[in-house]
Amino acid sequence: MEHTTFESTEERTFQYQNSLPPLPVPPLNESLKKYLDAVKPFLNKEEYQRTFEIVKKFEHGIGKELHHKLLERAKVKKNWLEEWWLNSAYLDARTPSQLSVNVAGSAPYLEHYWASKEGTQLERGAIAVWHTLHFWDLLRRERYVVDKVRGTPLDMNQLRMLFSTCKVPGVTRDSITNYFRTESEGDCPSHVVAMCRGHIFAFDAVHDGHILTPPEIHRQLAYIKKRCHNESNGPGVAALTTKERTQWAKIREYLINLDPNNFSILETIQSSLFVISLDDASPDGTPEDYSMISLLTLTGDPTIRWGDKSYNFLTFSNGTFGSNSDTNAIYFTHEQLK
């Protein structure tokens, strides 16, 4: 795989990050006009007039002072909004992540050359994992092409959060751990975690500096699946990531205090490139209807989805795929692996 559609030989993926312009602060009057335009269809004449007067009072009163403070903040922060949005809309949320925060859905392969077929889970899964690992390798070597709009580079920093990233529950606020490093920055984890029937496994996806081949990945997955199908179901610790965030944080602390080795296990999961979920489900799916696959990616077996990971790759028993991803990696789509 020496050359791909998304590989760049002239530009480095993150080379423009420091030269990107700061996030501008929109003029106050422009923001207020957009607000009035947005509410107008829902108000009668009297209600709109009253709203208009409130907005004008705000614009020439406290709004002016608040806007000045926002401009001052923008002088010292390249992105004045990012920290507020990350904390208030994301890390402070106490609702369970997998249903209220995560994004999930089917992979766009059904309408192409792979029709669903029982018994193809491991073969197709191994190939898809191999492609995903090469995508990681492009980022690690900073050879993924820079996204641009009419020649203007876009912010690529979100791609750093795709691999080896995990949200860690906190009692009042969660945090994000990110272990990804480019080659120029230093060492980076290279292991993946596989989950099957409530059991958790880990294996290194790189050997002697080379990514495992599809047959080598298949061998790992086949061993995991055979062992899990010959044993009783595991404890399904991953299901804890579906709980309310404060509850999950307290349970996590309990597990760590129970046995110091549990912290090492959690760290292995958190730092893994991504999670491979070997799902026994066999969803019906056609090019016209992805509903069942999408439903299962969100609400399927919670014991094999680590809801806090930036990317859970789901491979179902009939060879169809899906993903369940923490929204911190919302940039990523399966289409980028094709």
Short mmCIF file of C-alpha atoms in Angstrom, two decimals:
data_model
loop_
_atom_site.label_atom_id
_atom_site.label_comp_id
_atom_site.label_asym_id
_atom_site.label_seq_id
_atom_site.Cartn_x
_atom_site.Cartn_y
_atom_site.Cartn_z
CA MET A 1 0.00 0.00 0.00
CA GLU A 2 2.69 2.46 -1.10
CA HIS A 3 0.23 4.92 -2.53
CA THR A 4 -3.34 5.72 -1.61
CA THR A 5 -5.87 8.30 -2.66
CA PHE A 6 -5.31 10.08 0.64
CA GLU A 7 -1.51 9.94 0.76
CA SER A 8 0.54 13.10 0.30
CA THR A 9 4.19 13.15 -0.66
CA GLU A 10 4.61 16.93 -0.72
CA GLU A 11 2.81 18.26 2.37
CA ARG A 12 2.74 17.06 5.96
CA THR A 13 -0.67 16.56 7.54
CA PHE A 14 -0.19 19.03 10.39
CA GLN A 15 2.26 21.46 8.83
CA TYR A 16 -0.19 24.37 8.59
CA GLN A 17 -1.55 24.16 12.15
CA ASN A 18 0.52 27.03 13.55
CA SER A 19 -0.24 29.31 10.61
CA LEU A 20 -4.03 28.88 10.66
CA PRO A 21 -5.96 32.09 11.41
CA PRO A 22 -7.67 32.40 14.81
CA LEU A 23 -11.40 31.86 15.17
CA PRO A 24 -13.00 35.27 14.57
CA VAL A 25 -15.54 36.81 16.92
CA PRO A 26 -18.66 37.67 14.90
CA PRO A 27 -19.94 41.24 15.27
CA LEU A 28 -22.57 41.54 17.98
CA ASN A 29 -25.18 43.14 15.73
CA GLU A 30 -24.73 40.35 13.19
CA SER A 31 -25.30 37.65 15.83
CA LEU A 32 -28.38 39.41 17.16
CA LYS A 33 -29.82 39.81 13.67
CA LYS A 34 -29.41 36.08 13.06
CA TYR A 35 -31.18 35.39 16.34
CA LEU A 36 -34.12 37.59 15.41
CA ASP A 37 -34.33 35.98 11.97
CA ALA A 38 -34.34 32.56 13.62
CA VAL A 39 -37.17 33.24 16.07
CA LYS A 40 -39.38 35.30 13.75
CA PRO A 41 -41.23 32.33 12.14
CA PHE A 42 -42.31 31.11 15.58
CA LEU A 43 -43.66 34.38 17.00
CA ASN A 44 -46.74 36.46 16.30
CA LYS A 45 -46.41 40.19 15.64
CA GLU A 46 -46.68 41.25 19.29
CA GLU A 47 -44.28 38.56 20.52
CA TYR A 48 -41.73 39.46 17.89
CA GLN A 49 -41.91 43.16 18.72
CA ARG A 50 -41.35 42.40 22.40
CA THR A 51 -38.41 40.14 21.55
CA PHE A 52 -36.99 42.81 19.24
CA GLU A 53 -37.05 45.38 22.05
CA ILE A 54 -35.34 42.99 24.48
CA VAL A 55 -32.62 42.25 21.92
CA LYS A 56 -32.01 45.96 21.27
CA LYS A 57 -31.79 46.66 25.00
CA PHE A 58 -29.27 43.84 25.32
CA GLU A 59 -27.26 45.11 22.34
CA HIS A 60 -26.78 48.59 23.83
CA GLY A 61 -26.50 47.41 27.44
CA ILE A 62 -24.92 44.33 28.99
CA GLY A 63 -24.43 42.81 25.54
CA LYS A 64 -21.88 45.45 24.63
CA GLU A 65 -19.89 44.73 27.80
CA LEU A 66 -20.00 40.98 27.27
CA HIS A 67 -18.94 41.34 23.65
CA HIS A 68 -15.94 43.43 24.73
CA LYS A 69 -14.88 40.67 27.14
CA LEU A 70 -15.21 38.16 24.33
CA LEU A 71 -12.94 40.25 22.10
CA GLU A 72 -10.38 40.43 24.93
CA ARG A 73 -10.51 36.64 25.31
CA ALA A 74 -9.97 36.21 21.57
CA LYS A 75 -6.72 38.20 21.84
CA VAL A 76 -5.10 35.53 24.00
CA LYS A 77 -6.82 32.37 22.66
CA LYS A 78 -6.59 31.21 19.09
CA ASN A 79 -9.96 29.53 19.46
CA TRP A 80 -12.02 31.44 22.02
CA LEU A 81 -14.90 28.94 21.81
CA GLU A 82 -13.21 25.54 21.92
CA GLU A 83 -12.62 25.22 25.67
CA TRP A 84 -16.13 26.42 26.56
CA TRP A 85 -17.75 24.09 24.07
CA LEU A 86 -15.62 21.10 25.08
CA ASN A 87 -16.41 21.51 28.76
CA SER A 88 -19.98 22.79 28.79
CA ALA A 89 -21.45 20.78 25.94
CA TYR A 90 -19.38 17.64 26.27
CA LEU A 91 -17.24 16.93 29.35
CA ASP A 92 -19.67 18.38 31.90
CA ALA A 93 -22.58 16.31 30.58
CA ARG A 94 -23.67 13.65 33.08
CA THR A 95 -25.99 11.68 30.80
CA PRO A 96 -24.81 8.28 29.48
CA SER A 97 -22.56 8.80 26.47
CA GLN A 98 -23.45 5.97 24.14
CA LEU A 99 -27.03 7.06 23.49
CA SER A 100 -26.85 10.80 24.04
CA VAL A 101 -23.35 11.74 22.85
CA ASN A 102 -21.79 9.04 20.68
CA VAL A 103 -22.21 8.83 16.93
CA ALA A 104 -22.81 5.44 15.33
CA GLY A 105 -23.91 3.91 12.08
CA SER A 106 -23.30 1.38 9.37
CA ALA A 107 -20.32 1.20 7.08
CA PRO A 108 -20.92 1.98 3.38
CA TYR A 109 -19.97 -1.39 1.94
CA LEU A 110 -23.30 -3.12 1.34
CA GLU A 111 -23.97 -1.36 -1.93
CA HIS A 112 -20.56 -2.27 -3.32
CA TYR A 113 -18.91 -5.63 -3.83
CA TRP A 114 -19.49 -7.20 -0.42
CA ALA A 115 -22.96 -8.56 0.13
CA SER A 116 -23.61 -9.76 3.66
CA LYS A 117 -22.82 -13.42 4.13
CA GLU A 118 -22.60 -15.55 7.26
CA GLY A 119 -19.10 -16.81 8.05
CA THR A 120 -17.26 -13.82 6.54
CA GLN A 121 -16.98 -11.81 9.77
CA LEU A 122 -13.30 -12.50 10.46
CA GLU A 123 -12.06 -12.36 6.86
CA ARG A 124 -13.73 -9.05 6.11
CA GLY A 125 -13.02 -7.72 9.56
CA ALA A 126 -9.30 -8.44 9.20
CA ILE A 127 -9.13 -6.58 5.87
CA ALA A 128 -11.06 -3.59 7.24
CA VAL A 129 -8.81 -3.45 10.32
CA TRP A 130 -5.76 -3.58 8.05
CA HIS A 131 -7.02 -0.57 6.08
CA THR A 132 -7.76 1.28 9.32
CA LEU A 133 -4.22 0.63 10.52
CA HIS A 134 -2.81 2.06 7.30
CA PHE A 135 -4.92 5.14 7.84
CA TRP A 136 -3.33 5.44 11.30
CA ASP A 137 0.10 4.97 9.72
CA LEU A 138 -0.56 7.84 7.29
CA LEU A 139 -1.36 10.13 10.21
CA ARG A 140 1.63 8.90 12.21
CA ARG A 141 3.96 9.67 9.30
CA GLU A 142 2.03 12.92 8.60
CA ARG A 143 1.33 11.74 5.07
CA TYR A 144 -2.43 12.07 5.10
CA VAL A 145 -3.44 14.80 2.66
CA VAL A 146 -4.27 18.23 4.06
CA ASP A 147 -7.95 19.08 3.63
CA LYS A 148 -8.43 22.36 1.79
CA VAL A 149 -11.24 24.59 0.57
CA ARG A 150 -10.33 26.43 -2.64
CA GLY A 151 -6.66 25.98 -1.78
CA THR A 152 -6.96 27.17 1.83
CA PRO A 153 -5.80 24.59 4.43
CA LEU A 154 -8.30 23.52 7.08
CA ASP A 155 -7.66 22.60 10.70
CA MET A 156 -6.42 18.99 10.84
CA ASN A 157 -5.96 18.76 14.59
CA GLN A 158 -9.16 16.75 15.11
CA LEU A 159 -7.54 13.79 13.36
CA ARG A 160 -5.13 13.54 16.28
CA MET A 161 -8.10 12.51 18.40
CA LEU A 162 -9.15 9.57 16.25
CA PHE A 163 -6.64 6.97 17.44
CA SER A 164 -5.40 6.16 20.97
CA THR A 165 -7.94 8.52 22.48
CA CYS A 166 -10.41 7.92 25.27
CA LYS A 167 -12.76 9.89 27.47
CA VAL A 168 -12.20 9.21 31.19
CA PRO A 169 -15.20 9.64 33.51
CA GLY A 170 -15.02 12.16 36.34
CA VAL A 171 -17.37 12.81 39.23
CA THR A 172 -18.26 16.30 38.01
CA ARG A 173 -16.39 16.61 34.72
CA ASP A 174 -14.86 14.05 32.38
CA SER A 175 -11.40 14.37 30.84
CA ILE A 176 -9.78 13.24 27.60
CA THR A 177 -6.64 11.15 27.36
CA ASN A 178 -4.80 11.17 24.05
CA TYR A 179 -1.72 9.05 23.45
CA PHE A 180 -1.32 9.64 19.72
CA ARG A 181 2.08 10.95 18.56
CA THR A 182 3.50 11.47 15.09
CA GLU A 183 6.84 9.87 14.29
CA SER A 184 8.59 13.20 14.79
CA GLU A 185 6.97 13.61 18.21
CA GLY A 186 7.96 10.25 19.66
CA ASP A 187 6.57 6.87 20.59
CA CYS A 188 2.92 6.04 20.05
CA PRO A 189 0.84 3.02 21.15
CA SER A 190 0.41 0.43 18.44
CA HIS A 191 -1.88 -2.11 20.08
CA VAL A 192 -5.56 -2.68 19.47
CA VAL A 193 -8.18 -4.05 21.84
CA ALA A 194 -10.64 -6.72 20.74
CA MET A 195 -13.86 -7.50 22.62
CA CYS A 196 -15.98 -10.60 22.24
CA ARG A 197 -18.74 -12.03 24.45
CA GLY A 198 -17.79 -9.88 27.43
CA HIS A 199 -14.07 -10.72 27.21
CA ILE A 200 -11.31 -8.18 26.49
CA PHE A 201 -8.09 -8.94 24.58
CA ALA A 202 -5.19 -6.82 23.33
CA PHE A 203 -2.59 -7.47 20.64
CA ASP A 204 0.08 -5.37 18.96
CA ALA A 205 -0.82 -4.37 15.43
CA VAL A 206 2.81 -3.70 14.48
CA HIS A 207 5.65 -6.24 14.38
CA ASP A 208 9.25 -5.36 13.54
CA GLY A 209 8.12 -1.95 12.33
CA HIS A 210 5.49 -3.32 9.96
CA ILE A 211 1.71 -3.41 10.26
CA LEU A 212 0.33 -6.93 10.55
CA THR A 213 -0.96 -8.37 7.29
CA PRO A 214 -4.66 -9.26 6.88
CA PRO A 215 -3.91 -13.00 7.41
CA GLU A 216 -1.98 -12.18 10.59
CA ILE A 217 -4.82 -10.02 11.87
CA HIS A 218 -7.27 -12.77 10.93
CA ARG A 219 -5.24 -15.26 12.97
CA GLN A 220 -5.50 -13.04 16.04
CA LEU A 221 -9.24 -12.51 15.63
CA ALA A 222 -9.86 -16.22 14.95
CA TYR A 223 -8.06 -17.18 18.17
CA ILE A 224 -10.09 -14.65 20.15
CA LYS A 225 -13.41 -15.75 18.68
CA LYS A 226 -12.69 -19.47 19.14
CA ARG A 227 -11.63 -19.00 22.74
CA CYS A 228 -14.67 -16.87 23.59
CA HIS A 229 -17.07 -19.34 21.98
CA ASN A 230 -15.51 -22.21 23.94
CA GLU A 231 -15.82 -20.43 27.29
CA SER A 232 -18.62 -18.85 29.26
CA ASN A 233 -19.26 -15.16 28.70
CA GLY A 234 -16.87 -12.73 30.34
CA PRO A 235 -17.78 -10.14 33.01
CA GLY A 236 -18.66 -7.53 30.38
CA VAL A 237 -16.93 -4.63 32.12
CA ALA A 238 -17.39 -2.50 28.99
CA ALA A 239 -21.10 -2.21 29.82
CA LEU A 240 -20.14 0.14 32.66
CA THR A 241 -19.30 2.81 30.05
CA THR A 242 -23.02 3.04 29.27
CA LYS A 243 -23.86 4.29 32.77
CA GLU A 244 -24.49 7.86 33.92
CA ARG A 245 -21.12 9.59 34.00
CA THR A 246 -20.80 10.23 37.75
CA GLN A 247 -21.83 6.64 38.53
CA TRP A 248 -19.27 5.30 36.04
CA ALA A 249 -16.56 7.54 37.53
CA LYS A 250 -17.20 6.21 41.05
CA ILE A 251 -17.30 2.60 39.85
CA ARG A 252 -14.05 3.12 37.98
CA GLU A 253 -12.36 4.44 41.13
CA TYR A 254 -13.72 1.44 43.04
CA LEU A 255 -12.24 -0.96 40.47
CA ILE A 256 -8.85 0.74 40.67
CA ASN A 257 -8.83 0.64 44.47
CA LEU A 258 -9.94 -2.98 44.41
CA ASP A 259 -6.84 -4.12 42.53
CA PRO A 260 -3.97 -1.94 41.22
CA ASN A 261 -3.77 -4.20 38.17
CA ASN A 262 -7.17 -2.89 37.11
CA PHE A 263 -5.65 0.52 36.46
CA SER A 264 -3.12 -1.07 34.09
CA ILE A 265 -5.94 -2.86 32.25
CA LEU A 266 -7.95 0.35 31.94
CA GLU A 267 -4.84 2.14 30.67
CA THR A 268 -4.36 -0.54 28.02
CA ILE A 269 -7.91 0.00 26.78
CA GLN A 270 -7.67 3.79 26.91
CA SER A 271 -4.36 3.95 25.02
CA SER A 272 -5.28 1.36 22.36
CA LEU A 273 -5.51 2.55 18.76
CA PHE A 274 -9.18 1.53 18.68
CA VAL A 275 -11.52 -1.24 19.78
CA ILE A 276 -12.54 -4.15 17.57
CA SER A 277 -15.95 -5.53 18.55
CA LEU A 278 -16.68 -9.07 17.39
CA ASP A 279 -20.46 -8.98 17.49
CA ASP A 280 -22.57 -12.15 17.30
CA ALA A 281 -25.50 -10.21 15.89
CA SER A 282 -26.43 -10.70 12.23
CA PRO A 283 -28.30 -7.56 11.20
CA ASP A 284 -30.32 -7.43 8.03
CA GLY A 285 -29.06 -4.69 5.79
CA THR A 286 -29.59 -3.64 2.21
CA PRO A 287 -28.27 -0.76 0.11
CA GLU A 288 -31.64 0.92 0.64
CA ASP A 289 -31.95 0.37 4.39
CA TYR A 290 -29.21 0.62 6.99
CA SER A 291 -31.69 0.96 9.85
CA MET A 292 -31.03 -2.34 11.61
CA ILE A 293 -27.25 -1.99 11.48
CA SER A 294 -27.47 1.60 12.70
CA LEU A 295 -29.77 0.54 15.53
CA LEU A 296 -27.42 -2.23 16.64
CA THR A 297 -24.34 0.01 16.56
CA LEU A 298 -26.05 2.32 19.06
CA THR A 299 -28.03 -0.13 21.18
CA GLY A 300 -26.35 -3.51 20.64
CA ASP A 301 -24.41 -5.65 23.11
CA PRO A 302 -22.87 -3.14 25.58
CA THR A 303 -20.33 -5.68 26.84
CA ILE A 304 -18.29 -5.36 23.63
CA ARG A 305 -18.40 -1.60 23.09
CA TRP A 306 -16.15 0.69 25.10
CA GLY A 307 -18.36 3.75 24.89
CA ASP A 308 -15.60 6.19 25.83
CA LYS A 309 -13.25 5.20 23.01
CA SER A 310 -12.89 7.47 20.02
CA TYR A 311 -13.53 4.55 17.70
CA ASN A 312 -15.20 1.16 18.15
CA PHE A 313 -15.05 -0.88 14.94
CA LEU A 314 -17.97 -3.33 14.91
CA THR A 315 -17.89 -6.41 12.74
CA PHE A 316 -21.07 -8.48 12.73
CA SER A 317 -21.38 -12.22 12.16
CA ASN A 318 -22.67 -11.79 8.59
CA GLY A 319 -19.69 -9.69 7.52
CA THR A 320 -21.34 -6.28 7.75
CA PHE A 321 -19.65 -3.43 9.62
CA GLY A 322 -20.55 -0.50 11.79
CA SER A 323 -18.94 1.92 14.19
CA ASN A 324 -19.66 3.48 17.56
CA SER A 325 -17.53 6.52 18.25
CA ASP A 326 -17.15 9.09 20.93
CA THR A 327 -18.00 12.41 19.27
CA ASN A 328 -14.52 13.73 19.93
CA ALA A 329 -13.60 11.87 16.75
CA ILE A 330 -16.62 13.05 14.78
CA TYR A 331 -14.41 14.09 11.85
CA PHE A 332 -13.69 10.48 10.92
CA THR A 333 -15.85 8.51 8.49
CA HIS A 334 -15.55 5.02 7.02
CA GLU A 335 -15.34 6.61 3.57
CA GLN A 336 -11.82 7.82 4.36
CA LEU A 337 -10.64 4.20 4.59
CA LYS A 338 -11.72 3.21 1.11
#
